[in-house]
Tab-separated table of C-alpha atoms (C1' of nucleotides) in Angstrom:
chain	number	residue	atom	x	y	z
E	1	MET	CA	0.000	0.000	0.000
E	2	LEU	CA	2.797	2.290	0.900
E	3	LYS	CA	4.214	1.566	-2.522
E	4	LYS	CA	1.283	3.089	-4.335
E	5	VAL	CA	1.759	6.525	-2.910
E	6	GLU	CA	5.494	6.480	-3.284
E	7	GLU	CA	5.282	5.201	-6.812
E	8	LYS	CA	2.946	7.959	-7.741
E	9	GLU	CA	5.319	10.528	-6.431
E	10	LYS	CA	8.380	9.031	-8.017
E	11	GLU	CA	6.523	8.994	-11.287
E	12	LYS	CA	6.016	12.711	-11.015
E	13	LYS	CA	9.629	13.313	-10.219
E	14	ARG	CA	10.669	11.148	-13.097
E	15	LYS	CA	8.550	13.214	-15.412
E	16	GLN	CA	10.056	16.356	-14.109
E	17	SER	CA	13.536	15.017	-14.507
E	18	ASN	CA	12.874	14.154	-18.116
E	19	LEU	CA	13.485	17.778	-18.845
E	20	PRO	CA	17.026	18.475	-20.003
E	21	ARG	CA	18.419	18.765	-16.571
E	22	ASN	CA	21.739	20.388	-17.272
E	23	ILE	CA	20.142	23.121	-19.256
E	24	LEU	CA	17.430	23.586	-16.709
E	25	LYS	CA	20.022	23.863	-14.018
E	26	MET	CA	22.130	26.305	-15.949
E	27	CYS	CA	19.088	28.312	-16.758
E	28	GLU	CA	18.008	28.399	-13.152
E	29	ASN	CA	21.421	29.488	-12.074
E	30	MET	CA	21.738	32.202	-14.645
E	31	MET	CA	18.286	33.638	-14.350
E	32	GLU	CA	17.715	32.861	-10.708
E	33	ILE	CA	14.237	31.835	-11.641
E	34	ASN	CA	14.116	29.382	-8.841
E	35	PHE	CA	13.873	32.267	-6.471
E	36	GLY	CA	10.721	32.588	-4.449
E	37	ASP	CA	9.689	28.949	-4.255
E	38	SER	CA	6.793	29.274	-6.598
E	39	ILE	CA	5.890	28.784	-10.207
E	40	ILE	CA	8.753	29.370	-12.577
E	41	SER	CA	9.005	29.661	-16.279
E	42	THR	CA	11.808	27.899	-18.021
E	43	LEU	CA	12.905	25.616	-20.809
E	44	SER	CA	10.861	22.622	-21.788
E	45	CYS	CA	11.390	19.524	-23.837
E	46	ASP	CA	9.299	18.535	-26.883
E	47	LYS	CA	9.368	15.322	-28.804
E	48	ASP	CA	11.070	17.318	-31.563
E	49	GLY	CA	13.924	18.030	-29.230
E	50	LEU	CA	14.817	20.842	-26.922
E	51	SER	CA	12.842	23.967	-27.470
E	52	LEU	CA	13.460	27.260	-25.855
E	53	LYS	CA	9.886	28.258	-25.341
E	54	LYS	CA	8.653	29.641	-22.103
E	55	SER	CA	6.213	27.476	-20.261
E	56	SER	CA	4.966	27.494	-16.747
E	57	LEU	CA	6.643	24.568	-15.108
E	58	LEU	CA	4.808	23.629	-11.985
E	59	LYS	CA	7.206	22.984	-9.171
E	60	CYS	CA	6.683	19.856	-7.176
E	61	PRO	CA	5.562	20.658	-3.631
E	62	PRO	CA	7.425	19.004	-0.764
E	63	PRO	CA	6.410	15.350	-0.399
E	64	PHE	CA	4.984	15.918	3.037
E	65	LEU	CA	2.491	18.508	1.818
E	66	LEU	CA	1.525	16.508	-1.222
E	67	LYS	CA	0.904	13.393	0.810
E	68	THR	CA	-1.085	15.251	3.408
E	69	TYR	CA	-3.189	16.809	0.695
E	70	GLU	CA	-3.733	13.481	-1.027
E	71	LEU	CA	-4.633	11.718	2.157
E	72	LEU	CA	-7.393	14.244	2.566
E	73	GLU	CA	-8.661	13.632	-0.940
E	74	GLU	CA	-8.754	9.932	-0.310
E	75	GLY	CA	-11.076	10.279	2.676
E	76	SER	CA	-11.010	6.948	4.511
E	77	GLU	CA	-13.866	6.316	6.896
E	78	VAL	CA	-14.032	4.532	10.250
E	79	GLU	CA	-17.665	3.675	9.724
E	80	ASP	CA	-20.171	4.704	7.127
E	81	GLY	CA	-20.041	8.426	6.822
E	82	MET	CA	-17.552	8.997	9.633
E	83	LYS	CA	-14.319	10.257	8.180
E	84	ILE	CA	-11.030	9.604	9.986
E	85	VAL	CA	-9.706	12.879	8.677
E	86	SER	CA	-11.232	15.535	6.445
E	87	TRP	CA	-11.204	19.139	5.284
E	88	ASN	CA	-13.022	21.465	7.654
E	89	GLU	CA	-16.263	23.143	6.625
E	90	GLU	CA	-14.617	26.221	5.176
E	91	GLY	CA	-12.101	24.123	3.282
E	92	ASN	CA	-9.275	26.218	4.689
E	93	GLY	CA	-7.983	23.602	7.099
E	94	PHE	CA	-8.451	20.013	8.108
E	95	VAL	CA	-9.500	17.958	11.093
E	96	VAL	CA	-8.158	14.649	12.325
E	97	TRP	CA	-11.350	13.233	13.794
E	98	PHE	CA	-9.889	9.948	14.995
E	99	PRO	CA	-6.213	10.309	15.872
E	100	ALA	CA	-5.740	6.666	16.858
E	101	GLU	CA	-7.174	5.336	13.623
E	102	PHE	CA	-5.392	8.049	11.701
E	103	SER	CA	-2.039	7.018	13.148
E	104	GLU	CA	-2.597	3.327	12.765
E	105	LEU	CA	-4.255	3.196	9.366
E	106	ILE	CA	-3.512	6.344	7.405
E	107	LEU	CA	-0.039	7.478	8.396
E	108	PRO	CA	1.909	4.316	7.517
E	109	ARG	CA	0.387	4.319	4.070
E	110	TYR	CA	1.815	7.722	3.318
E	111	PHE	CA	4.831	8.023	5.584
E	112	LYS	CA	7.556	5.918	7.097
E	113	HIS	CA	6.003	5.901	10.531
E	114	ASN	CA	2.762	5.705	12.465
E	115	ASN	CA	3.352	8.382	15.052
E	116	PHE	CA	0.849	11.136	15.346
E	117	SER	CA	3.414	13.352	17.011
E	118	SER	CA	5.820	13.023	14.090
E	119	PHE	CA	3.022	14.106	11.814
E	120	ILE	CA	2.344	17.108	14.039
E	121	ARG	CA	6.033	17.912	14.089
E	122	GLN	CA	6.012	18.110	10.325
E	123	LEU	CA	2.914	20.286	10.313
E	124	ASN	CA	4.673	22.690	12.623
E	125	THR	CA	7.790	22.623	10.509
E	126	TYR	CA	5.720	23.749	7.567
E	127	GLY	CA	4.030	26.473	9.555
E	128	PHE	CA	0.623	24.931	10.202
E	129	ARG	CA	-1.267	26.035	13.297
E	130	LYS	CA	-3.594	24.101	15.553
E	131	ILE	CA	-6.649	26.318	15.531
E	132	SER	CA	-8.849	24.576	18.023
E	133	SER	CA	-8.239	23.412	21.548
E	134	LYS	CA	-11.113	20.976	21.320
E	135	ARG	CA	-10.152	18.982	18.284
E	136	TRP	CA	-7.164	18.254	16.087
E	137	GLU	CA	-7.771	20.961	13.547
E	138	PHE	CA	-4.888	22.477	11.607
E	139	GLN	CA	-4.628	25.350	9.246
E	140	HIS	CA	-2.182	26.987	6.909
E	141	GLU	CA	-2.900	29.991	4.754
E	142	LYS	CA	-1.740	28.175	1.639
E	143	PHE	CA	-3.239	24.779	2.382
E	144	GLN	CA	-6.773	24.842	1.082
E	145	LYS	CA	-9.274	22.483	-0.414
E	146	GLY	CA	-9.145	22.504	-4.198
E	147	CYS	CA	-5.902	24.483	-4.318
E	148	LYS	CA	-3.343	21.787	-4.716
E	149	GLN	CA	-1.069	24.008	-6.729
E	150	MET	CA	-0.863	26.494	-3.892
E	151	LEU	CA	1.154	23.941	-1.921
E	152	VAL	CA	4.311	24.999	-3.734
E	153	GLU	CA	4.094	28.287	-1.913
E	154	ILE	CA	4.527	26.621	1.442
E	155	SER	CA	8.055	26.101	2.612
E	156	ARG	CA	9.768	24.658	5.629
E	157	LYS	CA	10.846	26.992	8.357
E	158	LYS	CA	14.599	27.125	8.280
E	159	CYS	CA	16.193	25.854	11.453
E	160	GLU	CA	19.666	27.364	11.361
E	161	PRO	CA	20.348	31.039	10.927
E	162	SER	CA	23.715	30.154	9.474
E	163	VAL	CA	22.105	28.716	6.397
E	164	PHE	CA	21.103	32.043	5.069
E	165	PRO	CA	21.569	32.077	1.309
E	166	SER	CA	23.597	35.113	0.482
E	167	TYR	CA	21.225	36.227	-2.227
E	168	LEU	CA	18.388	36.374	0.290
E	169	LYS	CA	20.257	38.505	2.753
E	170	SER	CA	20.318	41.673	0.758
E	171	CYS	CA	16.710	41.361	-0.271
E	172	SER	CA	15.408	40.651	3.197
E	173	GLU	CA	16.787	43.948	4.291
E	174	GLU	CA	15.040	45.658	1.442
E	175	ASN	CA	11.772	43.969	2.281
E	176	ALA	CA	11.945	45.126	5.820
E	177	THR	CA	12.204	48.716	4.792
E	178	THR	CA	9.954	48.840	1.750
E	179	ASN	CA	7.157	46.467	2.578
E	180	ASN	CA	4.703	48.223	4.852
E	181	SER	CA	2.003	45.598	4.962
E	182	SER	CA	2.730	44.658	8.530
E	183	VAL	CA	5.297	46.776	10.210
E	184	GLU	CA	5.436	44.885	13.455
E	185	GLU	CA	6.132	41.571	11.850
E	186	ASN	CA	8.897	43.026	9.794
E	187	THR	CA	10.662	44.681	12.676
E	188	ASN	CA	10.473	41.426	14.552
E	189	GLU	CA	11.793	39.531	11.616
E	190	ASN	CA	14.498	42.035	11.099
E	191	HIS	CA	15.346	41.940	14.734
E	192	GLU	CA	15.611	38.205	14.678
E	193	LEU	CA	17.732	38.312	11.585
E	194	LEU	CA	20.043	40.753	13.247
E	195	MET	CA	20.300	38.609	16.326
E	196	GLU	CA	21.089	35.624	14.203
E	197	GLU	CA	23.707	37.452	12.258
E	198	ASN	CA	25.071	38.688	15.503
E	199	LYS	CA	25.323	35.226	16.939
E	200	ASN	CA	27.035	33.986	13.815
E	201	LEU	CA	29.472	36.850	13.826
E	202	LYS	CA	30.388	36.074	17.396
E	203	LYS	CA	30.970	32.474	16.513
E	204	GLU	CA	33.116	33.455	13.589
E	205	LYS	CA	35.028	35.855	15.749
E	206	LEU	CA	35.793	33.112	18.230
E	207	GLN	CA	36.899	30.824	15.480
E	208	LEU	CA	39.196	33.468	14.077
E	209	GLN	CA	40.618	34.123	17.506
E	210	MET	CA	41.336	30.465	17.927
E	211	GLN	CA	42.990	30.418	14.535
E	212	ILE	CA	45.154	33.330	15.554
E	213	ALA	CA	46.109	31.588	18.773
E	214	GLU	CA	47.250	28.647	16.704
E	215	CYS	CA	49.214	30.900	14.397
E	216	LYS	CA	50.925	32.537	17.336
E	217	ALA	CA	51.861	29.194	18.791
E	218	LEU	CA	53.339	28.156	15.497
E	219	GLU	CA	55.246	31.419	15.273
E	220	MET	CA	56.744	30.808	18.680
E	221	LYS	CA	57.882	27.385	17.646
E	222	LEU	CA	59.404	28.669	14.462
E	223	LEU	CA	61.214	31.424	16.310
E	224	GLU	CA	62.549	28.910	18.755
E	225	CYS	CA	63.770	26.740	15.922
E	226	LEU	CA	65.367	29.703	14.274
E	227	SER	CA	67.158	30.794	17.422
E	228	GLN	CA	68.403	27.290	18.077
E	229	CYS	CA	69.575	27.036	14.539
E	230	MET	CA	71.466	30.306	14.811
E	231	ASP	CA	72.965	29.358	18.141
E	232	SER	CA	74.277	26.109	16.871
E	233	GLN	CA	75.579	27.886	13.826
E	234	GLN	CA	77.523	30.281	16.048
E	235	ASN	CA	78.870	27.468	18.098
E	236	LYS	CA	79.997	25.467	15.150
E	237	VAL	CA	81.634	28.468	13.586
E	238	ARG	CA	83.376	29.280	16.849
E	239	ARG	CA	84.522	25.753	17.283
E	240	LEU	CA	85.874	25.602	13.783
E	241	CYS	CA	87.710	28.906	14.190
Y	1	MET	CA	9.142	-7.934	12.104
Y	2	LEU	CA	10.263	-4.373	12.014
Y	3	LYS	CA	8.509	-3.931	15.326
Y	4	LYS	CA	10.687	-6.427	17.136
Y	5	VAL	CA	13.885	-4.546	16.498
Y	6	GLU	CA	12.377	-1.179	17.260
Y	7	GLU	CA	10.729	-2.415	20.411
Y	8	LYS	CA	13.998	-3.826	21.663
Y	9	GLU	CA	15.680	-0.535	21.183
Y	10	LYS	CA	12.965	1.519	22.758
Y	11	GLU	CA	13.084	-0.785	25.738
Y	12	LYS	CA	16.751	0.003	26.185
Y	13	LYS	CA	16.153	3.691	25.926
Y	14	ARG	CA	13.352	3.483	28.418
Y	15	LYS	CA	15.639	1.770	30.872
Y	16	GLN	CA	18.229	4.404	30.388
Y	17	SER	CA	15.763	7.174	30.925
Y	18	ASN	CA	14.679	5.697	34.238
Y	19	LEU	CA	17.761	7.263	35.677
Y	20	PRO	CA	17.128	10.601	37.331
Y	21	ARG	CA	17.520	12.597	34.208
Y	22	ASN	CA	17.844	16.091	35.574
Y	23	ILE	CA	20.603	15.074	37.875
Y	24	LEU	CA	22.315	13.116	35.191
Y	25	LYS	CA	22.178	16.142	32.954
Y	26	MET	CA	23.454	18.477	35.608
Y	27	CYS	CA	26.199	16.075	36.449
Y	28	GLU	CA	27.196	15.796	32.846
Y	29	ASN	CA	27.248	19.529	32.487
Y	30	MET	CA	29.220	20.208	35.609
Y	31	MET	CA	31.789	17.513	35.208
Y	32	GLU	CA	31.860	17.533	31.437
Y	33	ILE	CA	32.040	13.795	31.674
Y	34	ASN	CA	30.164	13.436	28.477
Y	35	PHE	CA	33.161	14.795	26.664
Y	36	GLY	CA	34.885	12.270	24.461
Y	37	ASP	CA	31.877	10.237	23.503
Y	38	SER	CA	32.721	7.168	25.486
Y	39	ILE	CA	31.867	5.407	28.704
Y	40	ILE	CA	31.014	7.716	31.535
Y	41	SER	CA	30.538	7.231	35.227
Y	42	THR	CA	27.650	8.959	36.892
Y	43	LEU	CA	24.718	8.801	39.241
Y	44	SER	CA	22.332	5.894	39.280
Y	45	CYS	CA	18.899	5.179	40.658
Y	46	ASP	CA	18.038	2.398	43.134
Y	47	LYS	CA	14.621	1.281	44.243
Y	48	ASP	CA	15.480	2.918	47.582
Y	49	GLY	CA	15.754	6.238	45.858
Y	50	LEU	CA	18.510	8.245	44.303
Y	51	SER	CA	21.936	7.124	45.301
Y	52	LEU	CA	25.112	8.943	44.569
Y	53	LYS	CA	27.258	5.960	43.843
Y	54	LYS	CA	29.521	5.811	40.874
Y	55	SER	CA	28.676	3.219	38.303
Y	56	SER	CA	29.786	2.706	34.765
Y	57	LEU	CA	26.827	3.619	32.658
Y	58	LEU	CA	27.167	2.216	29.208
Y	59	LYS	CA	26.139	4.764	26.651
Y	60	CYS	CA	23.743	3.573	24.029
Y	61	PRO	CA	25.381	3.554	20.607
Y	62	PRO	CA	23.549	5.282	17.767
Y	63	PRO	CA	20.654	3.144	16.501
Y	64	PHE	CA	22.214	2.784	13.094
Y	65	LEU	CA	25.371	1.164	14.443
Y	66	LEU	CA	23.483	-1.065	16.836
Y	67	LYS	CA	21.168	-2.277	14.109
Y	68	THR	CA	24.001	-2.900	11.700
Y	69	TYR	CA	25.845	-4.852	14.359
Y	70	GLU	CA	22.765	-6.874	15.230
Y	71	LEU	CA	21.957	-7.641	11.647
Y	72	LEU	CA	25.408	-9.183	11.392
Y	73	GLU	CA	24.822	-11.302	14.464
Y	74	GLU	CA	21.561	-12.536	13.039
Y	75	GLY	CA	23.221	-13.891	9.897
Y	76	SER	CA	20.422	-14.607	7.439
Y	77	GLU	CA	21.279	-16.920	4.584
Y	78	VAL	CA	20.207	-16.968	0.927
Y	79	GLU	CA	20.748	-20.685	0.717
Y	80	ASP	CA	22.240	-23.191	3.090
Y	81	GLY	CA	25.562	-21.827	4.211
Y	82	MET	CA	25.540	-18.752	1.999
Y	83	LYS	CA	25.218	-15.656	4.122
Y	84	ILE	CA	23.638	-12.532	2.704
Y	85	VAL	CA	25.931	-10.432	4.870
Y	86	SER	CA	28.612	-11.389	7.367
Y	87	TRP	CA	31.725	-10.344	9.255
Y	88	ASN	CA	34.874	-10.662	7.188
Y	89	GLU	CA	37.503	-13.252	8.048
Y	90	GLU	CA	39.459	-10.998	10.351
Y	91	GLY	CA	36.316	-9.852	12.117
Y	92	ASN	CA	37.343	-6.241	11.630
Y	93	GLY	CA	34.818	-5.448	8.924
Y	94	PHE	CA	31.866	-6.925	7.118
Y	95	VAL	CA	30.830	-7.954	3.640
Y	96	VAL	CA	27.456	-7.618	1.947
Y	97	TRP	CA	27.615	-10.714	-0.240
Y	98	PHE	CA	24.224	-10.262	-1.902
Y	99	PRO	CA	23.258	-6.598	-2.126
Y	100	ALA	CA	19.894	-7.253	-3.780
Y	101	GLU	CA	18.772	-9.732	-1.154
Y	102	PHE	CA	20.276	-7.574	1.538
Y	103	SER	CA	18.265	-4.558	0.411
Y	104	GLU	CA	15.052	-6.443	-0.086
Y	105	LEU	CA	15.090	-8.733	2.934
Y	106	ILE	CA	17.387	-7.383	5.605
Y	107	LEU	CA	17.228	-3.599	5.389
Y	108	PRO	CA	13.468	-3.132	5.839
Y	109	ARG	CA	13.560	-5.267	8.959
Y	110	TYR	CA	16.009	-2.928	10.630
Y	111	PHE	CA	15.451	0.406	8.937
Y	112	LYS	CA	12.675	2.470	7.429
Y	113	HIS	CA	13.754	1.800	3.885
Y	114	ASN	CA	15.094	-0.798	1.496
Y	115	ASN	CA	17.688	1.248	-0.362
Y	116	PHE	CA	21.205	-0.012	-0.419
Y	117	SER	CA	22.476	3.467	-1.186
Y	118	SER	CA	20.840	4.903	1.919
Y	119	PHE	CA	22.579	2.252	3.948
Y	120	ILE	CA	25.903	3.166	2.327
Y	121	ARG	CA	25.223	6.820	2.992
Y	122	GLN	CA	24.877	6.070	6.670
Y	123	LEU	CA	28.051	4.001	6.691
Y	124	ASN	CA	29.890	6.950	5.223
Y	125	THR	CA	28.331	9.312	7.707
Y	126	TYR	CA	29.738	7.182	10.498
Y	127	GLY	CA	33.157	7.027	8.902
Y	128	PHE	CA	33.144	3.521	7.458
Y	129	ARG	CA	35.335	2.849	4.426
Y	130	LYS	CA	34.784	0.552	1.497
Y	131	ILE	CA	37.967	-1.472	1.558
Y	132	SER	CA	37.581	-3.557	-1.557
Y	133	SER	CA	36.791	-2.651	-5.104
Y	134	LYS	CA	35.654	-6.176	-5.827
Y	135	ARG	CA	33.035	-6.649	-3.182
Y	136	TRP	CA	30.899	-4.646	-0.787
Y	137	GLU	CA	33.250	-4.807	2.160
Y	138	PHE	CA	33.244	-2.065	4.767
Y	139	GLN	CA	35.422	-1.326	7.702
Y	140	HIS	CA	35.639	0.978	10.664
Y	141	GLU	CA	38.347	0.901	13.274
Y	142	LYS	CA	35.796	0.661	16.061
Y	143	PHE	CA	33.382	-1.738	14.422
Y	144	GLN	CA	34.614	-5.218	15.178
Y	145	LYS	CA	33.199	-8.645	15.750
Y	146	GLY	CA	32.650	-9.337	19.416
Y	147	CYS	CA	33.186	-5.720	20.441
Y	148	LYS	CA	29.657	-4.410	20.616
Y	149	GLN	CA	30.515	-1.996	23.367
Y	150	MET	CA	33.127	-0.332	21.207
Y	151	LEU	CA	30.313	1.051	19.044
Y	152	VAL	CA	29.802	3.907	21.482
Y	153	GLU	CA	33.164	5.251	20.388
Y	154	ILE	CA	31.944	5.776	16.848
Y	155	SER	CA	30.274	9.066	16.126
Y	156	ARG	CA	28.722	10.764	13.143
Y	157	LYS	CA	30.873	13.124	11.187
Y	158	LYS	CA	29.527	16.543	11.867
Y	159	CYS	CA	28.543	18.429	8.771
Y	160	GLU	CA	28.900	22.006	9.914
Y	161	PRO	CA	31.981	23.695	11.327
Y	162	SER	CA	29.425	25.455	13.507
Y	163	VAL	CA	29.750	22.629	15.997
Y	164	PHE	CA	31.639	24.619	18.491
Y	165	PRO	CA	33.001	22.997	21.645
Y	166	SER	CA	30.271	23.135	24.264
Y	167	TYR	CA	32.350	25.204	26.640
Y	168	LEU	CA	32.576	27.952	24.055
Y	169	LYS	CA	28.923	27.823	23.145
Y	170	SER	CA	27.670	28.781	26.582
Y	171	CYS	CA	29.632	31.995	26.657
Y	172	SER	CA	28.701	33.100	23.187
Y	173	GLU	CA	25.047	32.570	23.948
Y	174	GLU	CA	25.093	34.606	27.116
Y	175	ASN	CA	24.751	37.832	25.282
Y	176	ALA	CA	21.947	36.607	23.116
Y	177	THR	CA	19.878	35.547	26.093
Y	178	THR	CA	20.329	38.753	27.999
Y	179	ASN	CA	19.216	40.614	24.936
Y	180	ASN	CA	16.191	38.384	24.715
Y	181	SER	CA	14.929	39.119	28.177
Y	182	SER	CA	13.257	42.372	27.275
Y	183	VAL	CA	12.479	42.165	23.623
Y	184	GLU	CA	9.094	43.774	23.561
Y	185	GLU	CA	9.539	46.922	25.588
Y	186	ASN	CA	12.582	48.377	23.996
Y	187	THR	CA	12.826	46.783	20.623
Y	188	ASN	CA	13.982	49.985	19.093
Y	189	GLU	CA	16.790	50.619	21.517
Y	190	ASN	CA	17.666	46.995	21.344
Y	191	HIS	CA	17.557	47.086	17.622
Y	192	GLU	CA	19.952	49.974	17.405
Y	193	LEU	CA	22.245	48.395	19.922
Y	194	LEU	CA	22.189	45.225	17.927
Y	195	MET	CA	22.970	47.067	14.723
Y	196	GLU	CA	25.875	48.792	16.362
Y	197	GLU	CA	27.165	45.591	17.870
Y	198	ASN	CA	26.767	44.007	14.507
Y	199	LYS	CA	28.779	46.706	12.840
Y	200	ASN	CA	31.508	46.404	15.420
Y	201	LEU	CA	31.593	42.662	15.118
Y	202	LYS	CA	32.038	42.949	11.395
Y	203	LYS	CA	34.865	45.372	11.884
Y	204	GLU	CA	36.500	43.101	14.412
Y	205	LYS	CA	36.082	40.188	12.097
Y	206	LEU	CA	37.874	42.048	9.340
Y	207	GLN	CA	40.666	43.032	11.675
Y	208	LEU	CA	41.060	39.472	12.827
Y	209	GLN	CA	41.164	38.280	9.264
Y	210	MET	CA	43.858	40.799	8.477
Y	211	GLN	CA	45.743	39.720	11.538
Y	212	ILE	CA	45.580	36.139	10.341
Y	213	ALA	CA	46.855	37.173	6.943
Y	214	GLU	CA	49.772	38.909	8.618
Y	215	CYS	CA	50.452	35.879	10.763
Y	216	LYS	CA	50.520	33.697	7.696
Y	217	ALA	CA	52.914	36.063	5.964
Y	218	LEU	CA	55.147	36.107	8.994
Y	219	GLU	CA	55.088	32.333	9.116
Y	220	MET	CA	56.257	32.210	5.535
Y	221	LYS	CA	59.087	34.614	6.259
Y	222	LEU	CA	60.157	32.686	9.310
Y	223	LEU	CA	60.200	29.488	7.358
Y	224	GLU	CA	62.250	31.167	4.685
Y	225	CYS	CA	64.659	32.486	7.284
Y	226	LEU	CA	64.920	29.102	8.838
Y	227	SER	CA	65.707	27.425	5.578
Y	228	GLN	CA	68.270	30.117	4.658
Y	229	CYS	CA	69.811	29.849	8.055
Y	230	MET	CA	70.191	26.137	7.706
Y	231	ASP	CA	71.626	26.504	4.220
Y	232	SER	CA	74.142	29.126	5.214
Y	233	GLN	CA	75.062	27.062	8.221
Y	234	GLN	CA	75.955	24.235	5.914
Y	235	ASN	CA	77.921	26.555	3.663
Y	236	LYS	CA	79.876	28.234	6.434
Y	237	VAL	CA	80.772	24.933	7.946
Y	238	ARG	CA	81.905	23.705	4.590
Y	239	ARG	CA	83.914	26.817	3.898
Y	240	LEU	CA	85.582	26.767	7.268
Y	241	CYS	CA	86.472	23.175	6.833
A	1	DG	C1'	32.099	10.008	-0.804
A	2	DG	C1'	29.814	13.592	0.767
A	3	DG	C1'	26.747	18.205	0.781
A	4	DA	C1'	22.360	19.465	1.597
A	5	DA	C1'	17.266	19.062	1.838
A	6	DT	C1'	13.648	16.674	3.915
A	7	DA	C1'	11.792	13.273	7.316
A	8	DT	C1'	11.582	11.104	11.837
A	9	DT	C1'	12.647	10.911	16.571
A	10	DC	C1'	13.588	12.639	21.016
A	11	DC	C1'	13.482	16.016	24.216
A	12	DC	C1'	12.513	20.619	26.406
X	1	DG	C1'	5.747	24.490	19.423
X	2	DG	C1'	10.147	24.029	18.328
X	3	DG	C1'	15.545	22.858	18.862
X	4	DA	C1'	18.492	19.484	17.720
X	5	DA	C1'	20.134	14.777	16.680
X	6	DT	C1'	19.662	11.102	13.651
X	7	DA	C1'	17.774	8.940	9.393
X	8	DT	C1'	16.523	8.959	4.527
X	9	DT	C1'	16.626	10.857	0.074
X	10	DC	C1'	18.485	13.284	-3.729
X	11	DC	C1'	22.073	15.023	-6.146
X	12	DC	C1'	26.935	16.237	-7.450
DNA sequence: GGGAATATTCCC
DNA sequence: GGGAATATTCCC
């Protein structure tokens, strides 16, 4: 059963990889069209050969999101009419009605585990929120019924500040100053960015200091060697005279 | 089948966690006995309560190593007498004799996949080496037949240089936490302070880098001197003779 | 072989 | 909820 889902996904990836990969890559690099984690336009491959027409290539969403979306479309039931998990009424979130059954029956068919908490962990990683204290209902702005393509706009929260792509750095500063949509959020973000950068700088500083300490130690040794060498030279010369 | 292995391991972890964890942690922190990734002596827990006796607590090796070791002890066979995977003759490495059968039959019973390459990836992560071009034979200094306990001395290669010695980490984080304490009230002041600190850090970083460059240059000169000195020493001695 | 992204687990 | 370690995948 697990196979089915995985096969489906691999099929998709295979299709995607049928595009001339080198060229795609080069193109992405040169035009930076991969920026922004959403739909990109690029080269495509006809049966006549490579053609340089622009087409909207739909990026594959992260497997976790795709699987979660598909598991909702499938709609298994515990009994007649009682879904284990389903979209909420508004279609802007979903509810796990029977966590035990969900973990035991649904999860292992889509993922490599049957732990509800691991599933939740992933939801959090992708920025979902639990929006009810009474039931297992989760929501994400870009995770909505009937909008499968919107999944590509969801991305994992990055864990390490150090992994800040250099090309993002400059633009995040711009955003903070130009984008007025929500000032508070931006200052917070900016603040956090600064703190992160700060932390990294401190780390780097320490590393550099350690490097210098090593250099100094080496210098001392070399000087010692040199002095010994000169001493012995003197001695030998003296002796020979 | 998968369950059995996982259960066994969880059982072990459960036992380990029955120790008074806070104290263990504190002890580890204070005495830095966790340093070196090997056997540590620490507090243990009797049925009478906590007792402060020293005992040799055997650290649990990483699941991957334990499973790989156990799968070798199990010794499944393709046919009578033909092992799928086994220790090599010297007992200081192991050979996957039948990769296909290994992947299909053995791997999924111990891991959450059946990909030989994922297994290899893990071996590499833990520092194993392929020691034969003719067969799938792997070796690691600390992975030897009959020496299960030695597994605790194997550790993953860390990917990021960011893994700073723990004793350095604490001091570099101090600042960050004190800044955190009052984020909301004086974000602006904080922000400016941060920016200034940031600027200074960058400056310092540059200076340190220049210092290192100078050190390196000096090193080169010293080495040159040393070599000249030794040359001239030879010459003088020769001349005087 | 290994870098890096994503997934899973464990822990706070 | 999320940090961080380990596992799995994907790619070079």
